[in-house]
Tab-separated table of C-alpha atoms in Angstrom:
chain	number	residue	atom	x	y	z
A	1	UNK	CA	-51.355	118.940	31.064
A	2	UNK	CA	-49.989	118.777	27.487
A	3	UNK	CA	-52.064	116.981	24.904
A	4	UNK	CA	-49.924	117.684	21.848
A	5	UNK	CA	-46.148	117.290	22.480
A	6	UNK	CA	-44.233	119.790	20.419
A	7	UNK	CA	-42.051	117.208	18.799
A	8	UNK	CA	-45.088	115.537	17.241
A	9	UNK	CA	-46.904	118.552	15.893
A	10	UNK	CA	-43.976	120.179	14.052
A	11	UNK	CA	-44.323	117.745	11.164
A	12	UNK	CA	-47.965	118.378	10.326
A	13	UNK	CA	-49.400	117.361	6.924
A	14	UNK	CA	-50.794	120.145	4.789
A	15	UNK	CA	-54.413	119.507	5.810
A	16	UNK	CA	-53.526	120.107	9.463
A	17	UNK	CA	-51.812	123.361	8.518
A	18	UNK	CA	-55.021	124.489	6.869
A	19	UNK	CA	-56.763	124.594	10.232
A	20	UNK	CA	-53.773	125.994	12.047
A	21	UNK	CA	-52.804	128.645	9.519
A	22	UNK	CA	-55.944	129.420	7.548
A	23	UNK	CA	-58.487	129.263	10.299
A	24	UNK	CA	-56.350	130.631	13.113
A	25	UNK	CA	-56.513	127.632	15.433
A	26	UNK	CA	-53.665	126.568	17.709
A	27	UNK	CA	-52.650	123.463	19.571
A	28	UNK	CA	-52.872	125.392	22.818
A	29	UNK	CA	-56.518	126.295	22.093
A	30	UNK	CA	-57.372	122.667	21.374
A	31	UNK	CA	-55.769	121.654	24.697
A	32	UNK	CA	-57.858	124.237	26.514
A	33	UNK	CA	-61.040	123.075	24.789
A	34	UNK	CA	-60.491	119.444	25.703
A	35	UNK	CA	-59.688	120.475	29.230
A	36	UNK	CA	-62.984	122.420	29.425
A	37	UNK	CA	-64.871	119.513	27.863
A	38	UNK	CA	-63.667	117.171	30.621
A	39	UNK	CA	-63.970	119.760	33.402
A	40	UNK	CA	-67.267	118.222	34.682
A	41	UNK	CA	-65.993	114.686	34.486
A	42	UNK	CA	-66.280	112.159	31.653
A	43	UNK	CA	-64.519	109.277	29.994
A	44	UNK	CA	-63.656	110.858	26.697
A	45	UNK	CA	-63.912	114.082	24.702
A	46	UNK	CA	-63.165	115.020	21.091
A	47	UNK	CA	-63.100	118.040	18.843
A	48	UNK	CA	-64.221	117.679	15.218
A	49	UNK	CA	-63.207	120.615	13.030
A	50	UNK	CA	-64.657	120.721	9.521
A	51	UNK	CA	-64.396	122.996	6.516
A	52	UNK	CA	-66.408	122.245	3.371
A	53	UNK	CA	-66.489	124.057	0.050
A	54	UNK	CA	-69.137	122.819	-2.375
A	55	UNK	CA	-70.608	123.471	-5.804
A	56	UNK	CA	-73.860	122.310	-7.395
A	57	UNK	CA	-75.068	122.810	-10.957
A	58	UNK	CA	-78.290	121.528	-12.602
A	59	UNK	CA	-79.884	121.815	-15.997
A	60	UNK	CA	-83.495	120.995	-16.959
A	61	UNK	CA	-84.718	121.060	-20.541
A	62	UNK	CA	-81.222	122.253	-21.590
A	63	UNK	CA	-81.486	125.343	-19.397
A	64	UNK	CA	-79.481	126.042	-16.218
A	65	UNK	CA	-82.046	125.821	-13.442
A	66	UNK	CA	-79.878	125.568	-10.332
A	67	UNK	CA	-76.405	126.844	-9.462
A	68	UNK	CA	-74.907	127.280	-6.037
A	69	UNK	CA	-71.611	127.466	-4.235
A	70	UNK	CA	-71.185	127.174	-0.475
A	71	UNK	CA	-68.677	127.249	2.324
A	72	UNK	CA	-69.265	125.717	5.728
A	73	UNK	CA	-66.865	125.887	8.677
A	74	UNK	CA	-67.364	124.772	12.270
A	75	UNK	CA	-66.554	122.499	15.153
A	76	UNK	CA	-68.488	119.803	16.978
A	77	UNK	CA	-67.429	119.039	20.598
A	78	UNK	CA	-68.407	115.755	22.214
A	79	UNK	CA	-68.087	114.545	25.759
A	80	UNK	CA	-68.870	110.886	26.661
A	81	UNK	CA	-69.576	109.685	30.190
A	82	UNK	CA	-70.674	106.062	30.285
A	83	UNK	CA	-73.502	105.781	27.830
A	84	UNK	CA	-74.322	109.485	28.101
A	85	UNK	CA	-73.135	111.877	25.420
A	86	UNK	CA	-72.919	115.657	25.647
A	87	UNK	CA	-72.592	117.488	22.317
A	88	UNK	CA	-72.385	121.097	21.228
A	89	UNK	CA	-71.277	122.717	17.981
A	90	UNK	CA	-70.348	126.190	16.804
A	91	UNK	CA	-69.685	127.847	13.424
A	92	UNK	CA	-67.587	130.479	15.153
A	93	UNK	CA	-64.029	129.227	15.718
A	94	UNK	CA	-62.998	132.019	18.088
A	95	UNK	CA	-61.553	130.841	21.343
A	96	UNK	CA	-64.491	132.246	23.305
A	97	UNK	CA	-67.111	130.358	21.326
A	98	UNK	CA	-65.146	127.139	21.206
A	99	UNK	CA	-64.586	127.156	24.996
A	100	UNK	CA	-68.293	127.912	25.533
A	101	UNK	CA	-69.296	124.965	23.365
A	102	UNK	CA	-66.852	122.753	25.244
A	103	UNK	CA	-68.368	123.769	28.574
A	104	UNK	CA	-71.884	123.163	27.266
A	105	UNK	CA	-71.031	119.622	26.150
A	106	UNK	CA	-69.332	119.007	29.496
A	107	UNK	CA	-72.403	119.979	31.457
A	108	UNK	CA	-74.651	117.754	29.376
A	109	UNK	CA	-72.530	114.675	29.919
A	110	UNK	CA	-71.240	115.483	33.380
A	111	UNK	CA	-70.095	112.498	35.407
A	112	UNK	CA	-67.113	111.125	37.271
A	113	UNK	CA	-63.929	111.069	35.223
A	114	UNK	CA	-62.677	107.493	34.708
A	115	UNK	CA	-59.333	108.132	33.023
A	116	UNK	CA	-56.810	110.915	32.558
A	117	UNK	CA	-55.862	112.325	29.207
A	118	UNK	CA	-53.156	110.056	27.788
A	119	UNK	CA	-51.404	112.572	25.525
A	120	UNK	CA	-51.225	113.090	21.799
A	121	UNK	CA	-50.365	110.526	19.144
A	122	UNK	CA	-50.379	111.543	15.477
A	123	UNK	CA	-52.503	109.275	13.255
A	124	UNK	CA	-50.757	108.602	9.954
A	125	UNK	CA	-53.190	109.388	7.143
A	126	UNK	CA	-53.220	107.072	4.121
A	127	UNK	CA	-53.769	108.488	0.625
A	128	UNK	CA	-56.769	106.776	-0.979
A	129	UNK	CA	-57.887	109.694	-3.168
A	130	UNK	CA	-56.538	112.732	-5.005
A	131	UNK	CA	-56.584	116.250	-3.515
A	132	UNK	CA	-55.008	118.693	-5.945
A	133	UNK	CA	-57.363	120.138	-8.527
A	134	UNK	CA	-60.538	118.688	-7.035
A	135	UNK	CA	-63.978	119.957	-8.088
A	136	UNK	CA	-64.303	122.927	-5.744
A	137	UNK	CA	-61.312	124.544	-7.526
A	138	UNK	CA	-62.427	123.715	-11.045
A	139	UNK	CA	-63.993	126.213	-13.361
A	140	UNK	CA	-67.767	126.402	-13.339
A	141	UNK	CA	-67.717	126.368	-17.120
A	142	UNK	CA	-66.049	122.959	-17.177
A	143	UNK	CA	-68.736	121.468	-14.913
A	144	UNK	CA	-71.493	123.011	-16.937
A	145	UNK	CA	-70.029	121.528	-20.120
A	146	UNK	CA	-70.130	118.033	-18.569
A	147	UNK	CA	-73.846	118.170	-17.831
A	148	UNK	CA	-74.637	119.769	-21.183
A	149	UNK	CA	-72.876	116.797	-22.817
A	150	UNK	CA	-75.106	114.462	-20.740
A	151	UNK	CA	-78.226	116.345	-21.792
A	152	UNK	CA	-77.355	116.057	-25.476
A	153	UNK	CA	-76.407	112.384	-25.325
A	154	UNK	CA	-79.692	111.444	-23.612
A	155	UNK	CA	-81.765	113.359	-26.199
A	156	UNK	CA	-79.786	111.834	-29.064
A	157	UNK	CA	-80.379	108.323	-27.723
A	158	UNK	CA	-83.986	108.011	-28.867
A	159	UNK	CA	-86.688	110.498	-29.991
A	160	UNK	CA	-88.988	109.098	-27.310
A	161	UNK	CA	-86.860	110.812	-24.645
A	162	UNK	CA	-88.991	113.841	-23.927
A	163	UNK	CA	-87.364	115.318	-20.801
A	164	UNK	CA	-83.814	115.382	-19.461
A	165	UNK	CA	-82.410	116.682	-16.185
A	166	UNK	CA	-78.684	116.508	-15.411
A	167	UNK	CA	-76.657	117.749	-12.479
A	168	UNK	CA	-73.206	117.675	-10.936
A	169	UNK	CA	-72.271	118.178	-7.326
A	170	UNK	CA	-68.765	118.282	-5.905
A	171	UNK	CA	-67.203	119.240	-2.618
A	172	UNK	CA	-63.890	119.386	-0.801
A	173	UNK	CA	-64.129	118.488	2.872
A	174	UNK	CA	-61.258	119.080	5.334
A	175	UNK	CA	-61.478	117.602	8.797
A	176	UNK	CA	-59.304	117.669	11.898
A	177	UNK	CA	-59.978	115.498	14.955
A	178	UNK	CA	-58.328	116.034	18.332
A	179	UNK	CA	-59.357	113.806	21.217
A	180	UNK	CA	-58.573	113.159	24.889
A	181	UNK	CA	-57.368	109.645	24.064
A	182	UNK	CA	-54.478	111.206	22.170
A	183	UNK	CA	-55.977	110.996	18.693
A	184	UNK	CA	-54.805	113.810	16.402
A	185	UNK	CA	-55.785	113.119	12.786
A	186	UNK	CA	-56.737	115.036	9.722
A	187	UNK	CA	-57.884	114.404	6.162
A	188	UNK	CA	-58.829	116.232	2.959
A	189	UNK	CA	-61.739	114.492	1.196
A	190	UNK	CA	-62.910	115.221	-2.358
A	191	UNK	CA	-66.310	113.999	-3.564
A	192	UNK	CA	-67.999	114.398	-6.936
A	193	UNK	CA	-71.140	112.960	-8.508
A	194	UNK	CA	-72.893	113.396	-11.849
A	195	UNK	CA	-76.576	112.466	-12.206
A	196	UNK	CA	-78.921	112.077	-15.180
A	197	UNK	CA	-82.700	111.713	-15.047
A	198	UNK	CA	-84.871	111.220	-18.135
A	199	UNK	CA	-88.527	110.672	-19.029
A	200	UNK	CA	-89.487	108.630	-22.060
A	201	UNK	CA	-92.935	108.607	-23.637
A	202	UNK	CA	-94.779	106.847	-26.412
A	203	UNK	CA	-98.453	106.527	-27.368
A	204	UNK	CA	-99.078	103.964	-24.632
A	205	UNK	CA	-97.052	104.887	-21.573
A	206	UNK	CA	-94.502	106.987	-19.826
A	207	UNK	CA	-91.301	105.736	-18.138
A	208	UNK	CA	-88.409	107.149	-16.182
A	209	UNK	CA	-84.746	106.318	-16.120
A	210	UNK	CA	-81.867	107.443	-13.911
A	211	UNK	CA	-78.128	106.956	-13.894
A	212	UNK	CA	-75.055	108.537	-12.457
A	213	UNK	CA	-71.728	108.003	-10.796
A	214	UNK	CA	-68.610	109.447	-9.283
A	215	UNK	CA	-66.549	108.999	-6.179
A	216	UNK	CA	-63.686	110.632	-4.328
A	217	UNK	CA	-62.248	111.770	-7.671
A	218	UNK	CA	-61.324	114.855	-9.654
A	219	UNK	CA	-63.413	115.985	-12.626
A	220	UNK	CA	-60.983	114.158	-14.926
A	221	UNK	CA	-62.834	110.988	-13.828
A	222	UNK	CA	-65.721	112.010	-16.103
A	223	UNK	CA	-63.480	112.174	-19.161
A	224	UNK	CA	-62.785	108.456	-19.200
A	225	UNK	CA	-65.087	105.423	-19.459
A	226	UNK	CA	-67.516	107.004	-16.919
A	227	UNK	CA	-68.241	109.933	-19.167
A	228	UNK	CA	-71.438	112.068	-19.152
A	229	UNK	CA	-72.431	110.278	-22.310
A	230	UNK	CA	-72.094	106.903	-20.574
A	231	UNK	CA	-74.470	107.882	-17.776
A	232	UNK	CA	-76.900	109.654	-20.120
A	233	UNK	CA	-77.199	106.613	-22.385
A	234	UNK	CA	-77.747	104.344	-19.360
A	235	UNK	CA	-80.554	106.544	-18.081
A	236	UNK	CA	-82.155	106.736	-21.546
A	237	UNK	CA	-81.766	102.982	-22.153
A	238	UNK	CA	-83.517	102.170	-18.875
A	239	UNK	CA	-86.420	104.441	-19.645
A	240	UNK	CA	-86.921	103.149	-23.179
A	241	UNK	CA	-86.741	99.596	-21.908
A	242	UNK	CA	-89.605	100.242	-19.504
A	243	UNK	CA	-91.892	101.475	-22.284
A	244	UNK	CA	-92.020	97.920	-23.676
A	245	UNK	CA	-92.035	96.096	-20.342
A	246	UNK	CA	-94.812	93.742	-19.214
A	247	UNK	CA	-96.267	93.689	-15.686
A	248	UNK	CA	-94.143	91.729	-13.243
A	249	UNK	CA	-95.567	88.421	-12.005
A	250	UNK	CA	-96.391	87.938	-8.324
A	251	UNK	CA	-95.606	85.068	-5.968
A	252	UNK	CA	-92.721	83.134	-4.562
A	253	UNK	CA	-90.077	82.244	-7.087
A	254	UNK	CA	-86.385	81.990	-7.825
A	255	UNK	CA	-84.681	85.364	-8.047
A	256	UNK	CA	-81.348	86.286	-9.585
A	257	UNK	CA	-79.735	89.567	-8.529
A	258	UNK	CA	-77.327	91.168	-10.965
A	259	UNK	CA	-73.862	92.471	-9.985
A	260	UNK	CA	-73.107	95.962	-8.668
A	261	UNK	CA	-75.929	98.230	-7.474
A	262	UNK	CA	-78.255	95.379	-6.384
A	263	UNK	CA	-75.872	95.218	-3.481
A	264	UNK	CA	-78.054	98.038	-2.047
A	265	UNK	CA	-80.370	95.232	-0.939
A	266	UNK	CA	-77.534	93.734	1.019
A	267	UNK	CA	-76.692	97.145	2.460
A	268	UNK	CA	-80.213	97.854	3.685
A	269	UNK	CA	-81.468	94.427	4.584
A	270	UNK	CA	-78.322	93.176	6.289
A	271	UNK	CA	-75.744	95.985	6.674
A	272	UNK	CA	-77.645	98.236	9.009
A	273	UNK	CA	-78.425	95.293	11.270
A	274	UNK	CA	-74.651	94.733	11.630
A	275	UNK	CA	-73.931	98.226	13.017
A	276	UNK	CA	-72.764	98.006	16.624
A	277	UNK	CA	-75.188	100.459	18.220
A	278	UNK	CA	-78.222	98.457	17.163
A	279	UNK	CA	-76.614	95.255	18.474
A	280	UNK	CA	-75.492	96.796	21.780
A	281	UNK	CA	-79.087	97.911	22.353
A	282	UNK	CA	-80.303	94.533	21.115
A	283	UNK	CA	-82.669	96.087	18.583
A	284	UNK	CA	-81.079	94.300	15.603
A	285	UNK	CA	-82.217	90.979	14.230
A	286	UNK	CA	-78.541	89.908	14.457
A	287	UNK	CA	-78.090	90.727	18.177
A	288	UNK	CA	-76.433	87.922	20.061
A	289	UNK	CA	-75.690	85.815	16.957
A	290	UNK	CA	-71.886	86.198	16.706
A	291	UNK	CA	-70.404	82.865	15.682
A	292	UNK	CA	-73.739	81.505	14.398
A	293	UNK	CA	-74.885	80.627	10.917
A	294	UNK	CA	-76.911	83.587	9.569
A	295	UNK	CA	-76.573	83.012	5.814
A	296	UNK	CA	-75.771	80.367	3.236
A	297	UNK	CA	-72.257	78.995	3.441
A	298	UNK	CA	-71.651	80.630	0.059
A	299	UNK	CA	-72.089	84.144	1.501
A	300	UNK	CA	-69.176	86.309	2.683
A	301	UNK	CA	-69.902	89.979	3.329
A	302	UNK	CA	-67.289	92.695	4.095
A	303	UNK	CA	-67.261	96.394	4.705
A	304	UNK	CA	-64.156	98.087	3.328
A	305	UNK	CA	-63.350	101.742	3.664
A	306	UNK	CA	-59.872	101.478	2.060
A	307	UNK	CA	-60.702	101.103	-1.648
A	308	UNK	CA	-59.038	103.896	-3.595
A	309	UNK	CA	-61.297	106.627	-4.989
A	310	UNK	CA	-64.533	104.928	-3.949
A	311	UNK	CA	-67.484	107.066	-2.756
A	312	UNK	CA	-67.689	105.309	0.566
A	313	UNK	CA	-63.924	105.264	1.309
A	314	UNK	CA	-62.135	107.352	3.910
A	315	UNK	CA	-58.498	107.661	4.923
A	316	UNK	CA	-59.706	108.092	8.495
A	317	UNK	CA	-63.230	108.055	9.901
A	318	UNK	CA	-64.826	111.049	11.651
A	319	UNK	CA	-63.250	110.030	14.932
A	320	UNK	CA	-59.737	109.984	13.487
A	321	UNK	CA	-59.476	106.177	13.279
A	322	UNK	CA	-58.049	104.753	10.038
A	323	UNK	CA	-60.616	102.719	8.081
A	324	UNK	CA	-60.119	99.064	7.276
A	325	UNK	CA	-61.673	96.004	5.767
A	326	UNK	CA	-64.013	94.326	8.251
A	327	UNK	CA	-65.355	90.808	7.670
A	328	UNK	CA	-69.009	90.814	8.798
A	329	UNK	CA	-70.199	87.421	7.571
A	330	UNK	CA	-67.764	84.688	6.491
A	331	UNK	CA	-69.070	81.574	4.767
A	332	UNK	CA	-72.447	82.247	6.344
A	333	UNK	CA	-71.090	82.702	9.891
A	334	UNK	CA	-71.589	86.087	11.609
A	335	UNK	CA	-68.134	87.348	12.513
A	336	UNK	CA	-68.576	90.909	13.795
A	337	UNK	CA	-70.148	94.328	13.768
A	338	UNK	CA	-69.190	97.815	12.615
A	339	UNK	CA	-68.103	99.924	15.595
A	340	UNK	CA	-67.224	103.485	16.496
A	341	UNK	CA	-65.258	104.349	19.611
A	342	UNK	CA	-68.274	104.654	21.947
A	343	UNK	CA	-69.894	101.319	21.099
A	344	UNK	CA	-66.536	99.532	20.896
A	345	UNK	CA	-65.724	100.633	24.466
A	346	UNK	CA	-69.159	99.726	25.820
A	347	UNK	CA	-69.042	96.324	24.055
A	348	UNK	CA	-65.475	95.549	25.065
A	349	UNK	CA	-64.021	95.669	21.583
A	350	UNK	CA	-62.109	97.970	19.232
A	351	UNK	CA	-63.313	100.535	16.748
A	352	UNK	CA	-63.434	99.277	13.159
A	353	UNK	CA	-62.962	102.829	11.809
A	354	UNK	CA	-66.744	103.088	11.264
A	355	UNK	CA	-67.503	106.290	13.282
A	356	UNK	CA	-69.125	108.591	10.734
A	357	UNK	CA	-71.152	111.803	10.878
A	358	UNK	CA	-72.837	114.003	8.263
A	359	UNK	CA	-71.191	117.209	9.462
A	360	UNK	CA	-69.876	119.071	12.507
A	361	UNK	CA	-73.530	119.539	13.523
A	362	UNK	CA	-73.837	115.817	14.263
A	363	UNK	CA	-72.420	113.180	16.615
A	364	UNK	CA	-70.677	110.168	15.060
A	365	UNK	CA	-72.269	106.743	15.029
A	366	UNK	CA	-71.423	103.342	13.482
A	367	UNK	CA	-71.959	103.495	9.705
A	368	UNK	CA	-71.064	101.497	6.656
A	369	UNK	CA	-68.461	102.565	4.090
A	370	UNK	CA	-68.343	100.241	1.022
A	371	UNK	CA	-70.308	97.090	1.809
A	372	UNK	CA	-70.346	94.130	-0.588
A	373	UNK	CA	-70.500	90.368	-0.987
A	374	UNK	CA	-67.362	88.578	-2.137
A	375	UNK	CA	-67.072	86.497	-5.308
A	376	UNK	CA	-68.161	82.926	-5.527
A	377	UNK	CA	-67.240	80.199	-8.009
A	378	UNK	CA	-70.266	80.179	-10.339
A	379	UNK	CA	-70.377	81.562	-13.855
A	380	UNK	CA	-73.141	84.182	-14.211
A	381	UNK	CA	-74.503	82.467	-17.330
A	382	UNK	CA	-74.770	79.189	-15.399
A	383	UNK	CA	-76.794	80.927	-12.698
A	384	UNK	CA	-79.309	82.133	-15.309
A	385	UNK	CA	-79.452	78.696	-16.973
A	386	UNK	CA	-80.298	77.059	-13.639
A	387	UNK	CA	-83.589	78.959	-13.319
A	388	UNK	CA	-86.761	77.417	-14.812
A	389	UNK	CA	-89.012	80.446	-14.088
A	390	UNK	CA	-87.993	83.436	-12.095
A	391	UNK	CA	-86.967	87.078	-11.971
A	392	UNK	CA	-83.644	88.671	-12.923
A	393	UNK	CA	-83.293	92.018	-11.037
A	394	UNK	CA	-80.535	94.180	-12.544
A	395	UNK	CA	-81.162	97.523	-10.915
A	396	UNK	CA	-83.092	98.887	-7.920
A	397	UNK	CA	-84.892	102.050	-7.041
A	398	UNK	CA	-86.222	102.772	-3.543
A	399	UNK	CA	-86.654	100.415	-0.619
A	400	UNK	CA	-87.529	100.138	3.042
A	401	UNK	CA	-86.212	97.892	5.819
A	402	UNK	CA	-87.006	97.368	9.484
A	403	UNK	CA	-83.681	96.550	11.256
A	404	UNK	CA	-85.453	95.093	14.284
A	405	UNK	CA	-86.696	92.156	12.263
A	406	UNK	CA	-84.848	92.435	8.950
A	407	UNK	CA	-88.015	92.732	6.825
A	408	UNK	CA	-87.549	94.622	3.559
A	409	UNK	CA	-89.393	95.784	0.473
A	410	UNK	CA	-87.416	96.915	-2.608
A	411	UNK	CA	-88.582	98.088	-6.011
A	412	UNK	CA	-86.691	96.907	-9.091
A	413	UNK	CA	-86.110	99.666	-11.657
A	414	UNK	CA	-84.751	97.197	-14.252
A	415	UNK	CA	-85.833	93.515	-14.191
A	416	UNK	CA	-86.496	90.655	-16.597
A	417	UNK	CA	-88.301	87.335	-16.663
A	418	UNK	CA	-86.154	84.211	-16.701
A	419	UNK	CA	-87.928	81.409	-18.601
A	420	UNK	CA	-86.380	78.024	-19.178
A	421	UNK	CA	-82.880	79.278	-18.363
A	422	UNK	CA	-83.079	82.351	-20.637
A	423	UNK	CA	-83.491	86.036	-19.907
A	424	UNK	CA	-86.598	87.064	-21.850
A	425	UNK	CA	-89.033	89.963	-21.406
A	426	UNK	CA	-88.370	93.128	-19.386
A	427	UNK	CA	-90.884	93.648	-16.554
A	428	UNK	CA	-92.116	96.658	-14.669
A	429	UNK	CA	-93.629	97.119	-11.213
A	430	UNK	CA	-91.581	94.328	-9.631
A	431	UNK	CA	-90.932	94.490	-5.852
A	432	UNK	CA	-88.825	92.099	-3.790
A	433	UNK	CA	-90.268	91.327	-0.362
A	434	UNK	CA	-88.496	89.352	2.343
A	435	UNK	CA	-86.405	89.198	5.489
A	436	UNK	CA	-82.693	89.996	5.207
A	437	UNK	CA	-81.235	87.305	7.425
A	438	UNK	CA	-83.668	84.725	6.075
A	439	UNK	CA	-83.093	85.698	2.455
A	440	UNK	CA	-79.364	85.107	2.681
A	441	UNK	CA	-79.994	81.525	3.755
A	442	UNK	CA	-81.551	80.835	0.351
A	443	UNK	CA	-78.455	81.928	-1.628
A	444	UNK	CA	-77.576	78.821	-3.620
A	445	UNK	CA	-75.232	80.219	-6.277
A	446	UNK	CA	-72.741	83.094	-6.171
A	447	UNK	CA	-71.113	84.399	-9.315
A	448	UNK	CA	-67.473	85.308	-9.992
A	449	UNK	CA	-68.320	88.773	-11.380
A	450	UNK	CA	-68.238	91.025	-8.326
A	451	UNK	CA	-68.875	94.684	-9.210
A	452	UNK	CA	-69.271	97.782	-7.124
A	453	UNK	CA	-71.863	100.457	-7.859
A	454	UNK	CA	-71.081	103.457	-10.059
A	455	UNK	CA	-70.638	105.790	-7.059
A	456	UNK	CA	-74.127	107.104	-6.309
A	457	UNK	CA	-74.970	105.777	-2.868
A	458	UNK	CA	-76.113	107.945	0.035
A	459	UNK	CA	-77.107	106.258	3.280
A	460	UNK	CA	-79.543	107.680	5.803
A	461	UNK	CA	-79.618	106.859	9.495
A	462	UNK	CA	-81.043	108.778	12.457
A	463	UNK	CA	-81.440	111.869	10.317
A	464	UNK	CA	-77.848	111.815	9.038
A	465	UNK	CA	-76.761	111.150	5.438
A	466	UNK	CA	-73.297	109.959	4.403
A	467	UNK	CA	-71.856	108.747	1.088
A	468	UNK	CA	-71.467	104.954	0.780
A	469	UNK	CA	-70.693	102.249	-1.734
A	470	UNK	CA	-72.350	98.850	-2.343
A	471	UNK	CA	-71.705	95.799	-4.440
A	472	UNK	CA	-72.105	92.137	-5.085
A	473	UNK	CA	-71.587	89.489	-7.759
A	474	UNK	CA	-74.544	87.823	-9.535
A	475	UNK	CA	-76.355	85.630	-7.030
A	476	UNK	CA	-79.267	83.281	-7.039
A	477	UNK	CA	-81.849	83.014	-4.271
A	478	UNK	CA	-83.893	79.822	-4.416
A	479	UNK	CA	-86.921	81.512	-2.730
A	480	UNK	CA	-88.100	85.080	-2.573
A	481	UNK	CA	-91.513	86.758	-2.696
A	482	UNK	CA	-92.013	88.970	-5.756
A	483	UNK	CA	-94.746	91.577	-5.782
A	484	UNK	CA	-96.374	92.453	-9.101
A	485	UNK	CA	-99.657	92.603	-10.982
A	486	UNK	CA	-98.824	90.319	-13.907
A	487	UNK	CA	-99.211	86.575	-14.461
């Protein structure tokens, strides 16, 4: 049984050669591991090899407080039999330990084999992000200089800034996926993020501000418009703004969401409910609603893993499937879900390239990449003018959502009153309370100013965290409950 025909593996991209040449793996060993993985029966097996080099630096009060570098190498082996999954991982890539992990996964998922291995088919890897010169190869001094610039810019913004923390994290992740369905794919994935946190204080109150950004980029990204100074000034501006803010009003009112990061509400309140595993198990509020109206006709939502350099983008997902743009809701009609291989097979569909995992320690599951609402036809200024009395939420902090019923609570970190069609006073303590599917039905205006977030999103699900992107244009919701203590 040959999984990897010689004529197809002789033209390997560089990132495949890394695993073959640098880590001492061989195609023959991969064949043996997949054979062992299916030795007790099963429908499918895959090997997920991963190598990650990472760096993290942080300063607090202008002093270096944290500095670390790490290397992680290992392999996760999965066997699927029906709905049952066997999984084992090892950080020792010797043939003995890999074969032992394969046998362990096989025993956990043992069952009658339903199909034979179909052979190997190379997956062409797109090129959505740079590889040469990424952060893990850059000088520590250059990274330290970036966050020192952020520290200085935040302090220079206003004398009321009394504390500044800044940090930068970057990694280079190499993956190789070999599977019994013939998949043989690899990728080299850079990721970098710069963060700034500040505290502002006056005689009356204390306020906090945060900002940051990045993506699948080199450190050169932070020398352009998205400089350390840009993020530092944003964090400081937000904190100073809160010092003069009034308490947010409470009650049901019109709400306008600004472009960009407010798309996190869409991600949490709607996106998770559109992942295939929740719908297959019928635990999502959207289960069984394909083809039905679930939002205003003005709402179209997509998940797109193919946007160059974005934090949530991937050339291939963690099952070796190329990512793509998936329409989830079109003109208010539910069109589909985000699937990995397992849930696609069990639901009679195809993978959308949404199988993601935090590391080789974890099994893949359906996850979002970059999720956002498409542009509408309204001018943002007309949306504001249409509101007699309401809330304009520009930025969000934390939030919670229950995917079984879609109920959510989000705190606004930057928000303003809208009075007689004008943005007036900044408010603090505002929370948005609602139901995701219901809230989208009250979208009456959608702006033409779609923006994606700065590149800060991390999504948690079932104990796993992965980088994601969110976005939306300015939108108006005719009804939403706002929590606050003001009048």
